[in-house]
Amino acid sequence: MENWPIHSKGFRSWLLQQYYSKFGSAPCAQSMQDVLGTLGARAQFGGQEQSVFLRVAGHDGKVFLDLANDSWEVVEISSAGWRVIQNPPVKFIREKRMLSLPHPVRGTCVARVEELRAFLNVENEQDFRLLIAWLINAYNPTGPYLVLVLYGEQGSAKSTTVRVIRSLIDPNEAPLRREPRNSDDLMVSAKGNWAVAIDNMSHLPDWLSDDFCRLA
């Protein structure tokens, strides 16, 4: 089960394919616009209203993680464990630059979180534990969330560390973004990303600090 905005390219292509499969031809442009408008009105005024989510969602005491792959698979996580499903009870949407997470593998050995240490440039064990705590917090379906700030000299792999930890949660074609010019720029990034990563900031203005707090 896939979820597409009615006026998106993906839904339009699906609708064209359905028409062609039945009639062996393409509908005229005006007919397509009429159909899309009618479906939009039916959805808005006659359809069942549901929340939609990006990457992570919560429902009935469980956490659902969208793998964002072509099969629209989702990981269902509960106190009893996890499993991969294709038709979750929540509705996920996709943004253009989202990348898929690896398909999880159920092994016979217990994975150790310490194995991440080789990929993260942190100073000591306390910093490593703080980083793992942030990762766990990022999988919560609702906030408040921790704001992660990495300090270090030039060349200390701050950007690389951010790329690594984001790839574990919300991989994206553009994992790092420049400092936003205003609140609108930040909110646009937040709308299309589960994790927003700002790179190479030498100064934090008051308005941006306040916006980060609101997002968190």
GROMACS .gro file of C-alpha atoms in nm:
model
  216
    1MET     CA    1   0.000   0.000   0.000
    2GLU     CA    2   0.153   0.330  -0.115
    3ASN     CA    3   0.048   0.680  -0.011
    4TRP     CA    4   0.068   0.959  -0.269
    5PRO     CA    5  -0.069   1.314  -0.277
    6ILE     CA    6  -0.348   1.329  -0.535
    7HIS     CA    7  -0.176   1.602  -0.736
    8SER     CA    8   0.165   1.434  -0.729
    9LYS     CA    9   0.346   1.292  -1.029
   10GLY     CA   10   0.341   0.944  -0.876
   11PHE     CA   11  -0.037   0.931  -0.837
   12ARG     CA   12  -0.094   1.081  -1.181
   13SER     CA   13   0.128   0.813  -1.339
   14TRP     CA   14  -0.056   0.538  -1.152
   15LEU     CA   15  -0.392   0.677  -1.267
   16LEU     CA   16  -0.274   0.689  -1.629
   17GLN     CA   17  -0.155   0.331  -1.607
   18GLN     CA   18  -0.490   0.217  -1.466
   19TYR     CA   19  -0.678   0.390  -1.749
   20TYR     CA   20  -0.449   0.251  -2.015
   21SER     CA   21  -0.478  -0.103  -1.877
   22LYS     CA   22  -0.857  -0.086  -1.906
   23PHE     CA   23  -0.909   0.111  -2.228
   24GLY     CA   24  -0.580   0.076  -2.418
   25SER     CA   25  -0.542   0.452  -2.466
   26ALA     CA   26  -0.466   0.769  -2.273
   27PRO     CA   27  -0.734   1.007  -2.140
   28CYS     CA   28  -0.744   1.364  -2.261
   29ALA     CA   29  -0.575   1.626  -2.046
   30GLN     CA   30  -0.901   1.792  -1.941
   31SER     CA   31  -1.053   1.461  -1.833
   32MET     CA   32  -0.746   1.391  -1.620
   33GLN     CA   33  -0.774   1.730  -1.453
   34ASP     CA   34  -1.144   1.674  -1.387
   35VAL     CA   35  -1.077   1.336  -1.231
   36LEU     CA   36  -0.797   1.469  -1.009
   37GLY     CA   37  -1.016   1.757  -0.895
   38THR     CA   38  -1.307   1.524  -0.820
   39LEU     CA   39  -1.089   1.282  -0.624
   40GLY     CA   40  -0.940   1.571  -0.430
   41ALA     CA   41  -1.285   1.699  -0.336
   42ARG     CA   42  -1.402   1.352  -0.235
   43ALA     CA   43  -1.094   1.304  -0.019
   44GLN     CA   44  -1.128   1.645   0.146
   45PHE     CA   45  -1.500   1.640   0.217
   46GLY     CA   46  -1.604   1.275   0.209
   47GLY     CA   47  -1.300   1.067   0.295
   48GLN     CA   48  -1.176   0.942   0.629
   49GLU     CA   49  -0.927   1.184   0.783
   50GLN     CA   50  -0.596   1.034   0.897
   51SER     CA   51  -0.262   1.168   1.014
   52VAL     CA   52   0.036   1.122   0.785
   53PHE     CA   53   0.395   1.075   0.897
   54LEU     CA   54   0.748   1.115   0.768
   55ARG     CA   55   0.997   0.834   0.848
   56VAL     CA   56   0.885   0.769   1.211
   57ALA     CA   57   0.538   0.723   1.359
   58GLY     CA   58   0.378   0.597   1.678
   59HIS     CA   59   0.058   0.394   1.711
   60ASP     CA   60  -0.092   0.177   1.984
   61GLY     CA   61   0.226   0.176   2.192
   62LYS     CA   62   0.447   0.079   1.896
   63VAL     CA   63   0.701   0.265   1.686
   64PHE     CA   64   0.694   0.239   1.307
   65LEU     CA   65   1.001   0.320   1.097
   66ASP     CA   66   0.962   0.372   0.723
   67LEU     CA   67   1.247   0.207   0.534
   68ALA     CA   68   1.153   0.426   0.234
   69ASN     CA   69   1.230   0.147  -0.012
   70ASP     CA   70   1.049   0.055  -0.333
   71SER     CA   71   0.840  -0.208  -0.153
   72TRP     CA   72   0.713   0.051   0.098
   73GLU     CA   73   0.827  -0.170   0.385
   74VAL     CA   74   0.803  -0.050   0.745
   75VAL     CA   75   0.969  -0.180   1.060
   76GLU     CA   76   0.725  -0.230   1.348
   77ILE     CA   77   0.902  -0.198   1.684
   78SER     CA   78   0.742  -0.296   2.013
   79SER     CA   79   0.839  -0.419   2.356
   80ALA     CA   80   0.822  -0.773   2.214
   81GLY     CA   81   1.074  -0.707   1.935
   82TRP     CA   82   1.058  -0.598   1.573
   83ARG     CA   83   0.931  -0.718   1.238
   84VAL     CA   84   0.913  -0.588   0.881
   85ILE     CA   85   0.563  -0.527   0.745
   86GLN     CA   86   0.416  -0.377   0.427
   87ASN     CA   87   0.076  -0.248   0.537
   88PRO     CA   88   0.120  -0.062   0.869
   89PRO     CA   89  -0.172   0.097   1.055
   90VAL     CA   90  -0.016   0.442   0.997
   91LYS     CA   91   0.025   0.638   0.674
   92PHE     CA   92   0.374   0.737   0.561
   93ILE     CA   93   0.454   0.989   0.290
   94ARG     CA   94   0.781   1.032   0.106
   95GLU     CA   95   0.979   1.342   0.018
   96LYS     CA   96   1.180   1.360  -0.304
   97ARG     CA   97   1.529   1.336  -0.155
   98MET     CA   98   1.462   1.067   0.102
   99LEU     CA   99   1.686   0.760   0.073
  100SER     CA  100   1.605   0.409   0.188
  101LEU     CA  101   1.735   0.253   0.507
  102PRO     CA  102   1.900  -0.092   0.484
  103HIS     CA  103   1.669  -0.388   0.522
  104PRO     CA  104   1.721  -0.517   0.878
  105VAL     CA  105   1.862  -0.865   0.921
  106ARG     CA  106   1.770  -1.088   1.212
  107GLY     CA  107   2.094  -1.258   1.314
  108THR     CA  108   2.186  -1.522   1.568
  109CYS     CA  109   2.434  -1.303   1.754
  110VAL     CA  110   2.356  -0.995   1.959
  111ALA     CA  111   2.462  -0.676   1.786
  112ARG     CA  112   2.677  -0.454   2.007
  113VAL     CA  113   2.631  -0.082   2.001
  114GLU     CA  114   3.003  -0.048   2.071
  115GLU     CA  115   3.067  -0.145   1.709
  116LEU     CA  116   2.954   0.206   1.611
  117ARG     CA  117   3.247   0.357   1.797
  118ALA     CA  118   3.484   0.299   1.505
  119PHE     CA  119   3.268   0.522   1.282
  120LEU     CA  120   3.220   0.812   1.524
  121ASN     CA  121   3.489   1.062   1.619
  122VAL     CA  122   3.414   1.131   1.986
  123GLU     CA  123   3.661   1.221   2.257
  124ASN     CA  124   3.572   0.976   2.534
  125GLU     CA  125   3.327   0.713   2.655
  126GLN     CA  126   3.093   0.970   2.808
  127ASP     CA  127   3.057   1.152   2.475
  128PHE     CA  128   2.991   0.820   2.301
  129ARG     CA  129   2.712   0.738   2.545
  130LEU     CA  130   2.559   1.081   2.496
  131LEU     CA  131   2.562   1.027   2.120
  132ILE     CA  132   2.392   0.687   2.155
  133ALA     CA  133   2.130   0.846   2.380
  134TRP     CA  134   2.064   1.104   2.110
  135LEU     CA  135   2.025   0.829   1.849
  136ILE     CA  136   1.769   0.646   2.063
  137ASN     CA  137   1.581   0.969   2.130
  138ALA     CA  138   1.565   1.038   1.755
  139TYR     CA  139   1.354   0.724   1.704
  140ASN     CA  140   1.081   0.849   1.938
  141PRO     CA  141   0.763   0.926   1.741
  142THR     CA  142   0.694   1.238   1.951
  143GLY     CA  143   0.912   1.499   2.122
  144PRO     CA  144   1.061   1.670   2.298
  145TYR     CA  145   1.386   1.589   2.121
  146LEU     CA  146   1.749   1.640   2.207
  147VAL     CA  147   1.947   1.890   2.001
  148LEU     CA  148   2.289   1.755   1.913
  149VAL     CA  149   2.577   2.003   1.887
  150LEU     CA  150   2.922   1.882   1.779
  151TYR     CA  151   3.226   2.092   1.863
  152GLY     CA  152   3.574   2.043   1.719
  153GLU     CA  153   3.858   2.195   1.526
  154GLN     CA  154   3.866   2.205   1.147
  155GLY     CA  155   3.935   1.856   1.013
  156SER     CA  156   3.806   1.673   1.322
  157ALA     CA  157   3.537   1.489   1.118
  158LYS     CA  158   3.236   1.673   1.256
  159SER     CA  159   3.055   1.666   0.923
  160THR     CA  160   3.147   1.303   0.865
  161THR     CA  161   3.014   1.209   1.208
  162VAL     CA  162   2.685   1.384   1.133
  163ARG     CA  163   2.656   1.202   0.799
  164VAL     CA  164   2.709   0.868   0.974
  165ILE     CA  165   2.451   0.918   1.246
  166ARG     CA  166   2.195   1.063   1.006
  167SER     CA  167   2.237   0.762   0.777
  168LEU     CA  168   2.121   0.546   1.069
  169ILE     CA  169   1.795   0.739   1.106
  170ASP     CA  170   1.695   0.947   0.806
  171PRO     CA  171   1.930   0.911   0.507
  172ASN     CA  172   1.890   1.180   0.245
  173GLU     CA  173   2.049   1.288  -0.084
  174ALA     CA  174   2.145   1.613   0.092
  175PRO     CA  175   2.230   1.503   0.448
  176LEU     CA  176   2.385   1.836   0.550
  177ARG     CA  177   2.243   2.182   0.498
  178ARG     CA  178   2.392   2.528   0.526
  179GLU     CA  179   2.282   2.768   0.796
  180PRO     CA  180   1.926   2.886   0.716
  181ARG     CA  181   1.883   3.252   0.626
  182ASN     CA  182   1.551   3.285   0.809
  183SER     CA  183   1.280   3.091   0.991
  184ASP     CA  184   1.102   3.002   0.668
  185ASP     CA  185   1.411   2.829   0.528
  186LEU     CA  186   1.445   2.622   0.845
  187MET     CA  187   1.079   2.520   0.845
  188VAL     CA  188   1.099   2.411   0.481
  189SER     CA  189   1.389   2.182   0.574
  190ALA     CA  190   1.203   2.050   0.877
  191LYS     CA  191   0.891   1.974   0.673
  192GLY     CA  192   1.078   1.742   0.439
  193ASN     CA  193   1.322   1.578   0.680
  194TRP     CA  194   1.291   1.378   1.000
  195ALA     CA  195   1.638   1.492   1.104
  196VAL     CA  196   1.766   1.840   1.015
  197ALA     CA  197   2.145   1.868   1.008
  198ILE     CA  198   2.305   2.214   0.984
  199ASP     CA  199   2.672   2.214   0.891
  200ASN     CA  200   2.963   2.453   0.959
  201MET     CA  201   2.803   2.700   1.197
  202SER     CA  202   3.042   2.939   1.365
  203HIS     CA  203   2.774   3.151   1.532
  204LEU     CA  204   2.420   3.085   1.657
  205PRO     CA  205   2.196   3.393   1.637
  206ASP     CA  206   1.917   3.432   1.891
  207TRP     CA  207   1.634   3.382   1.640
  208LEU     CA  208   1.782   3.055   1.515
  209SER     CA  209   1.838   2.931   1.871
  210ASP     CA  210   1.472   2.998   1.944
  211ASP     CA  211   1.363   2.818   1.625
  212PHE     CA  212   1.573   2.513   1.712
  213CYS     CA  213   1.402   2.503   2.051
  214ARG     CA  214   1.059   2.521   1.890
  215LEU     CA  215   1.143   2.233   1.657
  216ALA     CA  216   1.279   2.025   1.943
   0.00000   0.00000   0.00000
